[in-house]
XYZ file of C-alpha atoms in Angstrom:
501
model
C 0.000 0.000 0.000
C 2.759 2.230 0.730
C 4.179 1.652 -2.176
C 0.987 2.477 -4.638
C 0.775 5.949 -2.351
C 4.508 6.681 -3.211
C 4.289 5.760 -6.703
C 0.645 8.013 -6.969
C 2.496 11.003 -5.390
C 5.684 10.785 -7.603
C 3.300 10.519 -10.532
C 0.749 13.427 -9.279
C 3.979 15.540 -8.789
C 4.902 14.999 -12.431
C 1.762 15.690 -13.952
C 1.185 18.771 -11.952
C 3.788 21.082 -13.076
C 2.594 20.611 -17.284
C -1.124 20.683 -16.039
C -0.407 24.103 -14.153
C 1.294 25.460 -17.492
C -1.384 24.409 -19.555
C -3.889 26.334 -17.135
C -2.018 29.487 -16.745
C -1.481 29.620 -20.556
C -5.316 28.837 -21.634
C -6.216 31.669 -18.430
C -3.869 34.110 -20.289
C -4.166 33.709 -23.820
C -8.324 33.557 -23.337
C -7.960 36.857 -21.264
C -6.325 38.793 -23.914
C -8.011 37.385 -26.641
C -5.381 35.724 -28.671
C -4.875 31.852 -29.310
C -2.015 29.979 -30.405
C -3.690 27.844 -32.700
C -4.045 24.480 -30.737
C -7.724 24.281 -30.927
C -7.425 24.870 -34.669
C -5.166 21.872 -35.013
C -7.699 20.190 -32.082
C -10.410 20.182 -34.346
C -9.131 19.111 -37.459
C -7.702 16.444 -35.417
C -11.141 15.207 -34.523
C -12.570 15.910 -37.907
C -9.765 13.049 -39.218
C -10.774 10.684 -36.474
C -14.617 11.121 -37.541
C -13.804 10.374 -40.940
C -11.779 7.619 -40.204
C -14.808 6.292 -38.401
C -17.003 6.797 -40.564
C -14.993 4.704 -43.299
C -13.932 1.772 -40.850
C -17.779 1.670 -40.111
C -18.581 1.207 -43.820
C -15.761 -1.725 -44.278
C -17.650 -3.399 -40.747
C -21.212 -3.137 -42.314
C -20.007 -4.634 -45.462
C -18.430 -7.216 -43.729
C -21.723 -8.229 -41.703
C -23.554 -8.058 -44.753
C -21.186 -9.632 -47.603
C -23.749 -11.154 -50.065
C -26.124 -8.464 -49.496
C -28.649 -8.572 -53.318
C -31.398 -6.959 -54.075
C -34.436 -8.898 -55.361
C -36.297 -7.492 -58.051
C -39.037 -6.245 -56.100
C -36.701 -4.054 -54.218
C -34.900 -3.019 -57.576
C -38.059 -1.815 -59.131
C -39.147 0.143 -56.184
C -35.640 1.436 -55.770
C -35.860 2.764 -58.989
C -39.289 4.388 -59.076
C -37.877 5.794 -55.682
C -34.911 7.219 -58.061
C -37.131 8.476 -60.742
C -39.775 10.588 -58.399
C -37.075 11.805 -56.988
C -35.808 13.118 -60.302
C -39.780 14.423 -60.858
C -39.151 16.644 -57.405
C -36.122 17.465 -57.999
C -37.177 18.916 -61.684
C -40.323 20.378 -60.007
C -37.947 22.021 -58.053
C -36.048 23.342 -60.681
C -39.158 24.865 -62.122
C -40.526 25.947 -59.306
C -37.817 28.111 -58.778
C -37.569 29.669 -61.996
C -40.732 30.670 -61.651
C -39.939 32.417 -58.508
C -37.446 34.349 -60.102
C -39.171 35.128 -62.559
C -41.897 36.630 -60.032
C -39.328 38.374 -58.496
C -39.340 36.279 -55.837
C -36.390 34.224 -53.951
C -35.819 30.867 -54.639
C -36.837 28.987 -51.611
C -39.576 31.647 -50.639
C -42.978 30.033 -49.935
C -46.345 31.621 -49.943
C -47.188 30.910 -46.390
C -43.507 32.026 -45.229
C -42.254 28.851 -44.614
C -38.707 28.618 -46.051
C -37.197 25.309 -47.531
C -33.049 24.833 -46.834
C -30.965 21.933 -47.702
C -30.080 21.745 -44.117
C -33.121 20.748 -42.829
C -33.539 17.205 -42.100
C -37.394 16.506 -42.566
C -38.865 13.095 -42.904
C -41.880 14.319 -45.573
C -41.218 16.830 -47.946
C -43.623 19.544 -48.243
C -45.334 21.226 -51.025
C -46.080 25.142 -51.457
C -49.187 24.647 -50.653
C -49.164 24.030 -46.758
C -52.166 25.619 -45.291
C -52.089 24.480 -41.290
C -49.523 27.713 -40.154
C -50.987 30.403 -37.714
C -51.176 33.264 -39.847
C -55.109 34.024 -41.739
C -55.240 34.036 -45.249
C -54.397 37.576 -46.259
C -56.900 39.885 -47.782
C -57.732 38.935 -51.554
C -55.399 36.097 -51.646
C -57.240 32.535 -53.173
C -57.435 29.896 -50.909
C -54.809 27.345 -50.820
C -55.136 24.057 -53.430
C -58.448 26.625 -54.839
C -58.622 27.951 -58.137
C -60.729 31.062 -59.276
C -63.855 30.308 -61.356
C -64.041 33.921 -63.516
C -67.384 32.970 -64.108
C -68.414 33.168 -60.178
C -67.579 36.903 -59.511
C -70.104 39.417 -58.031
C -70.399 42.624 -59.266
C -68.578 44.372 -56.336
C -65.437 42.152 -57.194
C -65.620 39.636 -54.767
C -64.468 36.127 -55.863
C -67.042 33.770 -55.353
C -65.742 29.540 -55.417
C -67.876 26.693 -56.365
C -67.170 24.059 -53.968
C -65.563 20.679 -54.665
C -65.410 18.137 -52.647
C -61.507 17.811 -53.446
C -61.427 21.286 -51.529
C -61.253 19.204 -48.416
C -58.177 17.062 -49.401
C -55.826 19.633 -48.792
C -56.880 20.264 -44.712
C -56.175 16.224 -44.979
C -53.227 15.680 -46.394
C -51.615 19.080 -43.793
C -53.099 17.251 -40.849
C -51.566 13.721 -42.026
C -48.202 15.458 -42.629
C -48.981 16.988 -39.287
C -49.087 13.790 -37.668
C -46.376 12.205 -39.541
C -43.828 14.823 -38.815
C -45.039 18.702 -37.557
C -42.869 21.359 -37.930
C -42.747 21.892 -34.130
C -42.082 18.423 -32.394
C -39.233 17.966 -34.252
C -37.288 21.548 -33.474
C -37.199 20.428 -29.910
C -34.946 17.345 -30.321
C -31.425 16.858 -30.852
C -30.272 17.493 -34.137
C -29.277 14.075 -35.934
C -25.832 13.646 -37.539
C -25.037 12.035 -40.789
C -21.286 10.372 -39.281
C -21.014 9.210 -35.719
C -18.962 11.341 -33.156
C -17.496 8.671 -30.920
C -20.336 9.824 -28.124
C -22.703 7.506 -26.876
C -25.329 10.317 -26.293
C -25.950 10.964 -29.834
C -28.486 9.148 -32.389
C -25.857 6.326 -33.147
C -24.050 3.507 -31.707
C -21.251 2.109 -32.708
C -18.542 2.012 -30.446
C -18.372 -2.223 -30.234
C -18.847 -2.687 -34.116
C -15.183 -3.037 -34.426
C -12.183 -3.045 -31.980
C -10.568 -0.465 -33.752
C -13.173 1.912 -33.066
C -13.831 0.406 -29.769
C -10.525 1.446 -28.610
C -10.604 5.084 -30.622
C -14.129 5.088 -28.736
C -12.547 4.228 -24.976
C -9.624 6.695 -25.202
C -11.858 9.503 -26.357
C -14.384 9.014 -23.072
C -11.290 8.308 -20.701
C -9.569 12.162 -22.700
C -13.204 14.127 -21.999
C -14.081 12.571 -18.837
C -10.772 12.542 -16.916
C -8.650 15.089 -18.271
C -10.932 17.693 -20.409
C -13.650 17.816 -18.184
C -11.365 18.687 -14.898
C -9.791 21.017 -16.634
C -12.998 22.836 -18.052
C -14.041 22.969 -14.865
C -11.304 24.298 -13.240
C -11.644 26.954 -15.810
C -15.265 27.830 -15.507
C -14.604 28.678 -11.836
C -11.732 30.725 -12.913
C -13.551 32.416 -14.935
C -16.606 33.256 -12.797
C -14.081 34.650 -9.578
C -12.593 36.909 -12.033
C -15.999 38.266 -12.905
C -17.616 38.690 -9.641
C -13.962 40.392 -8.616
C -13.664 42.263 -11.822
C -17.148 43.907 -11.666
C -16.957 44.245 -8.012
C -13.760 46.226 -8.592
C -15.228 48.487 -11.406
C -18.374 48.987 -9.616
C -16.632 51.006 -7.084
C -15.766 53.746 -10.018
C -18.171 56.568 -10.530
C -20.274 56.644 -13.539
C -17.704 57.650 -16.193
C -15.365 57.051 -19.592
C -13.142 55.213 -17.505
C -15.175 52.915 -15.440
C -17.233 51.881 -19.143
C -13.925 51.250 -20.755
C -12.454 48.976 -17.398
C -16.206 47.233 -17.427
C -15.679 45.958 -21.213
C -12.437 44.847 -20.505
C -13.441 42.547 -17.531
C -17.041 41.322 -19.187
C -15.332 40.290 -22.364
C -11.741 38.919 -20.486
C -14.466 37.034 -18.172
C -16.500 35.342 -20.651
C -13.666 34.604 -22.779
C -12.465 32.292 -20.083
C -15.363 30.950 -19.887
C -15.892 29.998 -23.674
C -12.308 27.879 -23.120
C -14.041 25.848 -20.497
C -15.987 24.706 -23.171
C -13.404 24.157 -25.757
C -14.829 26.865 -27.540
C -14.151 28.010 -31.226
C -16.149 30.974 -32.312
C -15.397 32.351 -36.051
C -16.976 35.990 -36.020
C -17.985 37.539 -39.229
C -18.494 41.076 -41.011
C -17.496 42.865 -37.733
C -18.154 46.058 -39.273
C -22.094 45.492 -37.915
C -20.787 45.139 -34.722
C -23.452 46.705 -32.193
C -23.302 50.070 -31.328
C -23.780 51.193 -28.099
C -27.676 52.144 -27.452
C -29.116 49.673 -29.637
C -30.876 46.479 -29.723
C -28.729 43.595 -30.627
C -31.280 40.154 -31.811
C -30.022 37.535 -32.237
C -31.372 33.294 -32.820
C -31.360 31.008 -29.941
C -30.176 28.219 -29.146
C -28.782 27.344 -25.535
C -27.566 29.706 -22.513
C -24.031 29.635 -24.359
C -25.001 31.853 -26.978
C -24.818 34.708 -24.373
C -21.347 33.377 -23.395
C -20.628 33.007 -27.296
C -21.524 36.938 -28.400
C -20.026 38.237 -25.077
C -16.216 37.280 -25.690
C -16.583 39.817 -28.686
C -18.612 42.574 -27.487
C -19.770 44.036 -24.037
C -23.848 43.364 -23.812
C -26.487 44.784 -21.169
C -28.776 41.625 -20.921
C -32.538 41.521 -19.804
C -34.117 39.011 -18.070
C -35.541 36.785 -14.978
C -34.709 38.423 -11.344
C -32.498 34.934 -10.241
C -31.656 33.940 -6.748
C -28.817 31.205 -5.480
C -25.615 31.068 -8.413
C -27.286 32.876 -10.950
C -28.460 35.248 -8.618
C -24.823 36.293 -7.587
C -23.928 36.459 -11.296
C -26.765 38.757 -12.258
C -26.012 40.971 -8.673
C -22.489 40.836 -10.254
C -22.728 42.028 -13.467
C -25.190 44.859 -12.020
C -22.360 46.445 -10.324
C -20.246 47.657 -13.334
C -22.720 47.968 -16.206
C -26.789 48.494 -16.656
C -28.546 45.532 -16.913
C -32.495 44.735 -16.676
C -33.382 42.366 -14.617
C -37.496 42.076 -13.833
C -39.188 40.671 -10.753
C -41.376 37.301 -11.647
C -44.711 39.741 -11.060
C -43.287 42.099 -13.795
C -41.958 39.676 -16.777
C -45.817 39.386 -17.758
C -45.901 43.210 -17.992
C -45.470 44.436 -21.517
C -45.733 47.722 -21.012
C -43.175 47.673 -18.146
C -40.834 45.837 -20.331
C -41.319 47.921 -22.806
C -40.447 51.387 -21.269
C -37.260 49.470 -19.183
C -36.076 48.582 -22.892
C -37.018 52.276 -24.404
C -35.068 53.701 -21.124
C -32.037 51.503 -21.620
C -31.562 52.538 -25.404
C -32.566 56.495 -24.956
C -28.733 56.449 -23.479
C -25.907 56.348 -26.447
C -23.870 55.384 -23.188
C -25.387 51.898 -22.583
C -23.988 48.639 -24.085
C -26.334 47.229 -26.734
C -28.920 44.743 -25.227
C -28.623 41.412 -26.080
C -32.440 39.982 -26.385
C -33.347 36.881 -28.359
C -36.803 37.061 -29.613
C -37.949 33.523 -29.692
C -37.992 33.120 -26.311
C -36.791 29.649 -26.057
C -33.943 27.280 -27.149
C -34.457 26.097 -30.813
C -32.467 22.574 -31.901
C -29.859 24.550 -34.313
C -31.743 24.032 -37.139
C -34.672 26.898 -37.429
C -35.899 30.138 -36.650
C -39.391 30.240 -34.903
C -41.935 33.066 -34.477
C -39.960 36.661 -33.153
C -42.115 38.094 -30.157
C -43.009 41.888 -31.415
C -42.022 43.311 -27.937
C -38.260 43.938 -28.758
C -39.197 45.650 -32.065
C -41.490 48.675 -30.528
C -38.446 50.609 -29.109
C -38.267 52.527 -32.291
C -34.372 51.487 -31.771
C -31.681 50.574 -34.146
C -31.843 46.654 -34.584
C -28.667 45.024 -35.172
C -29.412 41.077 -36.697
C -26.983 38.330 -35.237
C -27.044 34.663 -36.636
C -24.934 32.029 -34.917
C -24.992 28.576 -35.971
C -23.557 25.133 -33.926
C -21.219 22.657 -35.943
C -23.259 19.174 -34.006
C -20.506 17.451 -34.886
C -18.548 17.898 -32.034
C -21.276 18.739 -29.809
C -24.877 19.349 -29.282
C -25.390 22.818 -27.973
C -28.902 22.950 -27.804
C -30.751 22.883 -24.729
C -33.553 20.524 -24.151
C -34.943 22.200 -20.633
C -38.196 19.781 -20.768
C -35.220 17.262 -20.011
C -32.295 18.719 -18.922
C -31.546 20.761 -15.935
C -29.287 23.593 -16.338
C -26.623 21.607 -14.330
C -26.828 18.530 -16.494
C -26.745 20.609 -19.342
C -23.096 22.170 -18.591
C -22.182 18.345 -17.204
C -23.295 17.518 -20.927
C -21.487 20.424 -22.436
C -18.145 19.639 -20.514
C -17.975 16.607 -21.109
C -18.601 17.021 -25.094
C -15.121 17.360 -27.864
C -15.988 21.406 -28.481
C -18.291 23.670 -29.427
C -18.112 25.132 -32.278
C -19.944 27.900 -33.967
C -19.729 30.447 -36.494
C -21.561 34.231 -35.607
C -22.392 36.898 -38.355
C -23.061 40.162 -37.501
C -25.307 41.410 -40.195
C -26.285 45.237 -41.252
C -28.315 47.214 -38.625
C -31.896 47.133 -39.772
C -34.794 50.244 -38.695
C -38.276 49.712 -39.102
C -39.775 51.597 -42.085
C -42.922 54.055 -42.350
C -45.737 52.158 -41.861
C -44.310 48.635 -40.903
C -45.813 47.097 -37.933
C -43.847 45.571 -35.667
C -45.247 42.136 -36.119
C -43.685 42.306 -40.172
C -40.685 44.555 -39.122
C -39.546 41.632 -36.370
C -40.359 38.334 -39.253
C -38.200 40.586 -41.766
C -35.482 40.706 -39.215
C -36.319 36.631 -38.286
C -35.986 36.220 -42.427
C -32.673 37.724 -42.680
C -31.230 35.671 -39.797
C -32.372 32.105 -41.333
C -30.972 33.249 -44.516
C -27.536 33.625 -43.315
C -27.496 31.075 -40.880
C -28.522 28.631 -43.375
C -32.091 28.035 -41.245
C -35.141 26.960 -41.756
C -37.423 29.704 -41.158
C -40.872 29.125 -39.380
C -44.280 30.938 -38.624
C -44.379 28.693 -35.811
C -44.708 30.528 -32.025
C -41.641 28.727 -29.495
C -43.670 28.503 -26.770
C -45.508 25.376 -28.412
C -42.759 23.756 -26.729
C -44.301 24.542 -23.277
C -48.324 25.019 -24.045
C -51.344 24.217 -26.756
C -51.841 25.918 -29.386
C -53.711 29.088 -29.418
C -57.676 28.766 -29.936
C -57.617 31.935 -32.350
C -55.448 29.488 -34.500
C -57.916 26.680 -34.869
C -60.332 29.313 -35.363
C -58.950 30.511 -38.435
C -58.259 27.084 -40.074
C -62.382 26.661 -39.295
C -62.903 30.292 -40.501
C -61.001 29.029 -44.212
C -62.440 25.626 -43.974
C -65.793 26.891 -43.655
C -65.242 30.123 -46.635
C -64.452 27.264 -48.863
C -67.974 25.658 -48.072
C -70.042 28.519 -49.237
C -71.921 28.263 -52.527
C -73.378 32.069 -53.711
C-alpha cells in the first residue's frame, strides 16, 4: 500500500507542473483574446478521427452483410424511388424559376415557410401548406383553390364553387402533421449524418469493431478525466474573475473610464469561460458590430449563446430576477454595467418591459442589449416566431445569426429534459463547441411597418444567413397548446371554402 501511495504522489507531482502550465497559458491567452492555434489543429484532429470512423464503419457493415442482393421487387421500387425523386427534384427546378421570374427568392414560400438543404425533414412539403398560424391575407385565393371567372359578383368579390376535393388539402396538412409537424421535431437533438465517438448521440457504434472500440474508450477516458477537470477548473476561474472584476469596477463613478475597465473585464471574463468549453467561435463582417444604445437580436439556441456573443462585445442583458448562483452572477454584473433584470410579477408586464427597454436605449452610453426574440432554445436548425415586444423601441436593430457545428457537440438545450446543471455536465464533457456568428447590417423599421412584419423581416434575414429553416411557428408550443384563435382561423377558411353564392 505504501508503495501504490509513493508511486501516486511521484506521478501526481509529475503531472502537476505541465497541467499548471497548460492552465495558466489557456487563463492568459483567453484573457487577452489571442490563441495559439491548438484548438485549430484540435479540431481538425477530430474531424480526421470522424472520418476515419465513418470509413472503418462502412468496411464493418459490409463485412456483416457480404452477399447483401437486391431482389427485383426491391430493384423496381428502388428505382421508381430514383425516378420521383428526379420528378421533385425537376419540379424544383421549375418551381424556382418561376420564382425568379416573379421576383421572388428561390426557396420563398407563400405561407412564409422557407425550404433549406439543411433541414432534415422526414416528408417533404409542397407550397401549398395551409395548417400555419397566420389568416389568409386579404384577396389572396385559398390554398389548393382555383378562381372560377365565371363566379364573380359585381362588387369584385371572388365567389368559389365548392368541390369536394377542396377538403383534401386540410387532410393531407393534418396527415403530414401527424407524420412529422414542424414543431415536435425543433425540440430534439439534431441528428448527424457520421457518428462522433459519443454515446449520447443518435448512433451507436462504439463495439462494431475493436478499432473503433478502442478510438471510442480513449476519447471518453480524454473528456471525462482530463478535459472535463480542466474545463471545470476553468469555468470557476472564470466566474471569480468576474464577480472580482465587476466588483472592482463597480466602485468607479459613472464615467469614460469605469465603461472602458467594465468591457475589458465582461469580455476577459467570458472569454475564459468559452475555453471551459473548448470553444471556437469564427466571427464575421465585424463592421455590424453593435453600437452602443441599440438592440442587438439575435437566434437562440442554448444559454451559451450569451457566453458566445459576449467574448466579442460588451452586452447589457434583460431578463428573470435569479436567486442562489445565478443570482450572484446577475447581482455581479449589475455592479459595473446596466442591466435589466425584472421581478417574476413584472416579466408578464409588456408595457413595463417595454419602457425598461425604451429607457435603456434612450442612453448612447449603454452597451447594446442582447435579447433573443424567440424566447426559447431552438435545436440549431430553425428560426421560430420573433415576439413583437423587442421591435417597438423605435431602436436601431442590429441582426446576429450564430450557428452550432453538431458534430462535435450538441449545444442545444432541451430544458423539458435537462436541468441547467446537467446541461453544462453535458457540455463539458462534449469534444468542443463550435460555432460560427455573423453580424449582419443594422436594420430600422420603415414608415408604416408594424412591428409584427418589421420583427419576421429581421427573423428572415437571420435564417438566410445562418442557413435556417425559417418558421411561422410561435416557441412557446414547446411549453403550451396551441392558441384557440389558431384553430379558429383554419375553421374560418375551412368553412369560406364551403359557401356556394
Amino acid at each position: 500500500m505504501a508503495v501504490i501511495t509513493t508511486a501516486l504522489a511521484v506521478l501526481g507531482s509529475l503531472l502537476f507542473t505541465p497541467f499548471l502550465m497548460i492552465l495558466l497559458c489557456i487563463i492568459f491567452l483567453a484573457s487577452i483574446g489571442k490563441s495559439i492555434g491548438v484548438r485549430r489543429l484540435y479540431i481538425k484532429l477530430l474531424l480526421i478521427i470522424f472520418e476515419y470512423g465513418r470509413a472503418n464503419i462502412e468496411t464493418e457493415q459490409k463485412k456483416i452483410r457480404p452477399n447483401e442482393s437486391v431482389d427485383e421487387e426491391e430493384e423496381e421500387a428502388l428505382i421508381k424511388s430514383t425516378s420521383n425523386v428526379q420528378e421533385l427534384q425537376q419540379d424544383a427546378v421549375e418551381n424556382n424559376s418561376a420564382a425568379l421570374a416573379n421576383g421572388l427568392h428561390p426557396n420563398e414560400k407563400t405561407n412564409g415557410i422557407r425550404s433549406h438543404p439543411s433541414s432534415n425533414n422526414l416528408i417533404n412539403r409542397d407550397n401549398n401548406l395551409i395548417l400555419v398560424p397566420e389568416p389568409p391575407k386579404n384577396g389572396e385565393i385559398p390554398v389548393g383553390e382555383v378562381a372560377n371567372d365565371d363566379a364573380k359578383s359585381n362588387s369584385g368579390d371572388e365567389k368559389y364553387d365548392f368541390q369536394l376535393s377542396n377538403c383534401f388539402d386540410f387532410i393531407r396538412a393534418g396527415m403530414e402533421a401527424i407524420i412529422e409537424d414542424q414543431v415536435t421535431s425543433r425540440f430534439e437533438a439534431e441528428e448527424l449524418k457520421n457518428w462522433n465517438l459519443m454515446t449520447r448521440t443518435n448512433r451507436h457504434y462504439e463495439f462494431i469493431s475493436w478499432k473503433l472500440t478502442v478510438i471510442w474508450v480513449c476519447g471518453f477516458c480524454i473528456r471525462y478525466f482530463f478535459l472535463f477537470p480542466l474545463r471545470v477548473l476553468i469555468c470557476f476561474i472564470g466566474i471569480v474573475w468576474l464577480i472580482l472584476t465587476t466588483g472592482l469596477v463597480g466602485l468607479i463613478p459613472e464615467c469614460g473610464l469605469k465603461r472602458w475597465l467594465n468591457e475589458i473585464s465582461f469580455k476577459s471574463s467570458f472569454r475564459i469561460m468559452s475555453r471551459s468549453l473548448s470553444g471556437r467561435i469564427v466571427i464575421y463582417n465585424r463592421q455590424y458590430r453593435p453600437a452602443r444604445g441599440s438592440v442587438c437580436v439575435a437566434n437562440h439556441t442554448s444559454p451559451v449563446d450569451v457566453l458566445i456573443l459576449s467574448t466579442d462585445n460588451n452586452y447589457s442583458l434583460i431578463g428573470q430576477r435569479h436567486g442562489g448562483f445565478l443570482g450572484v452572477l446577475q447581482r455581479a454584473l449589475a455592479r459595473a454595467s446596466p442591466h435589466i433584470w425584472f421581478e417574476r410579477s413584472e416579466v408578464k408586464d409588456r408595457h413595463a418591459v417595454a419602457a425598461r427597454l425604451k429607457d435603456h436605449v434612450s442612453k448612447p452610453t449603454n452597451p447594446p442589449i442582447l435579447i433573443f426574440p424567440e424566447g426559447t432554445c431552438i435545436n440549431n436548425t430553425s428560426v421560430m416566431q420573433f415576439k413583437k415586444g423587442s421591435f417597438e423601441v423605435g431602436s436601431v436593430i442590429y441582426p446576429v445569426a450564430i450557428k452550432y457545428d453538431p458534430r462535435f457537440g450538441d449545444a442545444f438545450w432541451n430544458s423539458n429534459k435537462y436541468s441547467m446543471m446537467q446541461y453544462l455536465y453535458m457540455m463539458m464533457t462534449s469534444w468542443a463547441i463550435v460555432c460560427e456568428v455573423w453580424y449582419l447590417p443594422p436594420m430600422t423599421q420603415k414608415e408604416g411597418e408594424t412591428a409584427i412584419d418589421f420583427a419576421n423581416r429581421v427573423k428572415s434575414v437571420i435564417a438566410t444567413q445562418g442557413g435556417l429553416v425559417d418558421l411561422v411557428w410561435d416557441g412557446q408550443l414547446k411549453r403550451s397548446k396551441p392558441k384557440k384563435e389558431w384553430r379558429e382561423r383554419q375553421q374560418e377558411e375551412f368553412s369560406r371554402r364551403l359557401k356556394v353564392e
